[in-house]
Short mmCIF file of C-alpha atoms and ligand atoms in Angstrom, two decimals:
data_model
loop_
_atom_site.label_atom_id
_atom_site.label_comp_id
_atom_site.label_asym_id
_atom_site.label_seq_id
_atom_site.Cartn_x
_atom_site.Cartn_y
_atom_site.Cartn_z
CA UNK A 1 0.00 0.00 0.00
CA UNK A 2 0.98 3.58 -0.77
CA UNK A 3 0.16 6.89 0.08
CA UNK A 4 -0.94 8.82 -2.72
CA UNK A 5 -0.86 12.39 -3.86
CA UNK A 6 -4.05 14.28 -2.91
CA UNK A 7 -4.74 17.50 -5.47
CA UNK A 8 -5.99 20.43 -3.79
CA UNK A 9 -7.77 23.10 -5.20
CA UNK A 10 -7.44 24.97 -7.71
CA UNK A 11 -6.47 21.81 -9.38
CA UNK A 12 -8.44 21.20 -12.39
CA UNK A 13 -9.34 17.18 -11.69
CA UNK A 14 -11.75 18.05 -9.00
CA UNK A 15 -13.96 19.87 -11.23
CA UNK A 16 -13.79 16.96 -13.50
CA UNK A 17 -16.61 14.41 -13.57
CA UNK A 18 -15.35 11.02 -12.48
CA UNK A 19 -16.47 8.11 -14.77
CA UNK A 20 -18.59 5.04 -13.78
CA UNK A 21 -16.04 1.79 -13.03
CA UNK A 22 -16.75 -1.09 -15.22
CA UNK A 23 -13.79 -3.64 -14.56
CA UNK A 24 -13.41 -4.88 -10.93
CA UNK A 25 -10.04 -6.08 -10.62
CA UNK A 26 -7.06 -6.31 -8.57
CA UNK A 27 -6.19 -2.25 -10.18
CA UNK A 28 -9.68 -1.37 -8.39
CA UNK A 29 -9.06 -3.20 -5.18
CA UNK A 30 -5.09 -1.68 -5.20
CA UNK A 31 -6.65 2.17 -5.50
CA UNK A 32 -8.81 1.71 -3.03
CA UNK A 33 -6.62 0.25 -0.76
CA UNK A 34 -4.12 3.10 -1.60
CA UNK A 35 -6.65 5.95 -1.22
CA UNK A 36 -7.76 3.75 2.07
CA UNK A 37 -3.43 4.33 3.01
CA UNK A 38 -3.77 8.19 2.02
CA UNK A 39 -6.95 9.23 4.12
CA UNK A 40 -5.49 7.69 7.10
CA UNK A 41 -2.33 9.24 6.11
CA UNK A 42 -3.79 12.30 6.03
CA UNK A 43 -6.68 11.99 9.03
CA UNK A 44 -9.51 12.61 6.49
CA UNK A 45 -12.80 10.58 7.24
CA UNK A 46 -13.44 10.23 3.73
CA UNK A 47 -11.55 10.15 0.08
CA UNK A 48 -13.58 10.09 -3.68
CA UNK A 49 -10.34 9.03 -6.74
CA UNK A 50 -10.65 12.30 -8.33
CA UNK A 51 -8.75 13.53 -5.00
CA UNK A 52 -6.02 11.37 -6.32
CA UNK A 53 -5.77 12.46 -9.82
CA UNK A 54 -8.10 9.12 -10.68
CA UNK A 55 -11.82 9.85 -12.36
CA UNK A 56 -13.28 6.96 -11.29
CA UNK A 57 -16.45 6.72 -9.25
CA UNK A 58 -15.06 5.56 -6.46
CA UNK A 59 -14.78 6.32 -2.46
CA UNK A 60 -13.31 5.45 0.78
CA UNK A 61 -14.76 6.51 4.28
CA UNK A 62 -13.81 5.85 7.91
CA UNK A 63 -15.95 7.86 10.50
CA UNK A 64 -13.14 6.64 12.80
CA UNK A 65 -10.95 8.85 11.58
CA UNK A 66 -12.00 11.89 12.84
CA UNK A 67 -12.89 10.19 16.75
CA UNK A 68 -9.95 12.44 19.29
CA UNK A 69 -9.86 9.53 20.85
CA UNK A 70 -9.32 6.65 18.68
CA UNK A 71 -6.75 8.98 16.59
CA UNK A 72 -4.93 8.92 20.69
CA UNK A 73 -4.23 5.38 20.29
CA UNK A 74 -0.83 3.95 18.99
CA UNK A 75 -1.86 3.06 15.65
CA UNK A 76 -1.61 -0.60 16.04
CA UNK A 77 -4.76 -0.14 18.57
CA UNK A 78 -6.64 1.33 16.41
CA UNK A 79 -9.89 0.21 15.39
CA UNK A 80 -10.40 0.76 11.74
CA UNK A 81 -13.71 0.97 10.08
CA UNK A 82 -12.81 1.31 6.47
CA UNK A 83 -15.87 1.56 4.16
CA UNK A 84 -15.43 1.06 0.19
CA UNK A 85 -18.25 2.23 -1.81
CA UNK A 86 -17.92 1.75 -5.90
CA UNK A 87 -20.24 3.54 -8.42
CA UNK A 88 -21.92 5.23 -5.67
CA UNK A 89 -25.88 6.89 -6.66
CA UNK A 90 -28.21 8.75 -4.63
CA UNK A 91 -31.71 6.88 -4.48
CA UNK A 92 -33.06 9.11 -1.48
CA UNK A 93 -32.70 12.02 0.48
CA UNK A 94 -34.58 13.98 3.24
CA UNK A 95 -34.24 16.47 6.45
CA UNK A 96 -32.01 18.73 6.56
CA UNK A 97 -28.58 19.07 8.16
CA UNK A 98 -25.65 21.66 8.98
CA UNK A 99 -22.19 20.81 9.55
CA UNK A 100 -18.82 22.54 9.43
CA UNK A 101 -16.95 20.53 6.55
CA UNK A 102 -13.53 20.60 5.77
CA UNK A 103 -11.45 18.94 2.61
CA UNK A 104 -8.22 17.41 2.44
CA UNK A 105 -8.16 19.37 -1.18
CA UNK A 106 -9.63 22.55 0.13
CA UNK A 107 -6.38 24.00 2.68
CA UNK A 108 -7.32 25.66 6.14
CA UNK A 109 -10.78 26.35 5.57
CA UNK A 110 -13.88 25.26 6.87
CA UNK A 111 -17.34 26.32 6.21
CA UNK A 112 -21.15 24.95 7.23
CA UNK A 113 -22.99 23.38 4.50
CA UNK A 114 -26.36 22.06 3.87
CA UNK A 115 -27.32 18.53 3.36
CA UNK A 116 -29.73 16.13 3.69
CA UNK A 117 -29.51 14.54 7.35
CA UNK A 118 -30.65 11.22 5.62
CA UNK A 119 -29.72 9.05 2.74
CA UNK A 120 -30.48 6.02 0.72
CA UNK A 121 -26.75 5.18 -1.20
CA UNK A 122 -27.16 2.28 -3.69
CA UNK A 123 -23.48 1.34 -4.58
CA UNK A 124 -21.16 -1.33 -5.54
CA UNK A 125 -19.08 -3.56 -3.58
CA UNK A 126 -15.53 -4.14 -4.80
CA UNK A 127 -16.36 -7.46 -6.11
CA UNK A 128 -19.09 -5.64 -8.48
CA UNK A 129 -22.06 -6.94 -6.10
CA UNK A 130 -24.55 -4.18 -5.66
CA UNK A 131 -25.98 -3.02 -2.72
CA UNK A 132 -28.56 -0.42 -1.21
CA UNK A 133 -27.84 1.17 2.41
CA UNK A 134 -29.39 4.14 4.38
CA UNK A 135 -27.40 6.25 6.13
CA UNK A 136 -27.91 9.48 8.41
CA UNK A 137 -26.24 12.56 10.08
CA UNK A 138 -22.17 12.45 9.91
CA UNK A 139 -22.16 9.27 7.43
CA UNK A 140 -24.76 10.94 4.83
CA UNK A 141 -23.08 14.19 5.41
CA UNK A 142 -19.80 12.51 4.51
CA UNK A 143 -21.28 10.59 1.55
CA UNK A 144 -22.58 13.33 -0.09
CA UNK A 145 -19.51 15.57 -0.20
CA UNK A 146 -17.39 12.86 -1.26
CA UNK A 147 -20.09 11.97 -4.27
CA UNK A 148 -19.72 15.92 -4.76
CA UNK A 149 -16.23 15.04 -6.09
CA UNK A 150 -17.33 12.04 -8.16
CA UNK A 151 -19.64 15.09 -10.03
CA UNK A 152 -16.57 17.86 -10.14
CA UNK A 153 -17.49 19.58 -7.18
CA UNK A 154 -16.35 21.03 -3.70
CA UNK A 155 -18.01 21.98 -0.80
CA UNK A 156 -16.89 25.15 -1.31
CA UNK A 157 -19.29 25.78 -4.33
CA UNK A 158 -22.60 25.49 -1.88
CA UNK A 159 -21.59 29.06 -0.57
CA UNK A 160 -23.78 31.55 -1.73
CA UNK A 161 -22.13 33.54 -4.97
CA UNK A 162 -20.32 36.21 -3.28
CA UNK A 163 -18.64 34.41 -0.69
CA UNK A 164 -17.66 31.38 -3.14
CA UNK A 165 -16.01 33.83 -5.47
CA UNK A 166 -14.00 35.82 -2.64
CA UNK A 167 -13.03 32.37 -0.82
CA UNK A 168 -12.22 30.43 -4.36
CA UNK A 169 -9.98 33.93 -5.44
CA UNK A 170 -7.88 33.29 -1.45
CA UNK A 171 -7.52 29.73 -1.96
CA UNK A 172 -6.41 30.38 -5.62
CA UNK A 173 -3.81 33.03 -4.42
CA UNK A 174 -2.56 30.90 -1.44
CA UNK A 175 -1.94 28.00 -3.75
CA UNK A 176 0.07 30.09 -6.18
CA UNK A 177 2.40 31.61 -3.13
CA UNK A 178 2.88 27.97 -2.02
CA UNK A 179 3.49 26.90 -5.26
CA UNK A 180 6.29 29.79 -5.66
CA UNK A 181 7.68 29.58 -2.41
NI1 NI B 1 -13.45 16.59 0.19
#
């Protein structure tokens, strides 16, 4: 397993729609389990392939990752809870939820967003088996940003107008200092 690059804005492959995965083979299983290596690399609770530089409809989450105090164990004592979820569709949504998201592509900024507080997720397994499962609050929240990605989008761009184009302008700037630094 290796950790992989993740792209941060204002790369273009995040506004780049990620394509539906038709061969489920040991390439699949070998990006997940990379992207799996990265967001625990990086203490993300969730990872879509366009964060790697891969449009493919695919995503890893671990709610775990983001617990204070399992991240205070020695990492051996962890207790992982990685989740794979392949060609990933929305069959259902309802309520309403606010939470203050942050992006392991989007650098030192967090803002609330809107979402549905419950989901229906019909998805593949690795193997190509599909499945149906309902989640709610923190899991649906995470869910839906990371199939944001899968459609080219951050959660940046559910700002209202103004504030989008004065935060996307910072980021933009920061990332070109860094990049000349
Ligand atoms: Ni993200």
């Amino acid at each position: 397993m290796s950790v992989l690059q993740v792209f941060t804005f204002p790369h273009p492959v995040l506004t780049q729609e990620a394509k539906p995965v038709a061969r489920f083979d040991s390439e699949l299983k070998q990006l997940a389990d990379n992207m799996l290596e990265t967001m625990y690399a990086e203490g993300g609770i969730g990872l879509a392939a366009n964060q790697v530089g891969q449009l493919k409809r695919l995503i890893v989450v671990d709610l775990r990752n983001e617990d204070q105090e399992e991240l205070a164990k020695p990492r051996p004592e962890r207790h992982r809870e990685p989740r794979i979820f392949v060609n990933p569709s929305l069959l259902d949504a309802s309520g309403e939820t606010v939470t203050e998201e942050a992006c392991l592509s989007v650098v030192d900024f967090t803002a609330e967003v809107k979402r549905a507080q419950r989901i229906v997720v019909g998805y593949q397994t690795l193997a190509g088996e599909a499945r149906e499962e309902t989640l709610e609050d923190l899991a649906a929240v995470c869910l839906q940003h990371e199939m944001d990605h899968l459609a080219g989008k951050l959660f940046i761009d559910h700002l209202p107008p103004l504030k989008r184009q004065i935060v996307k302008r910072r980021l933009a700037k920061i990332a070109k200092l860094a990049k000349s630094a």
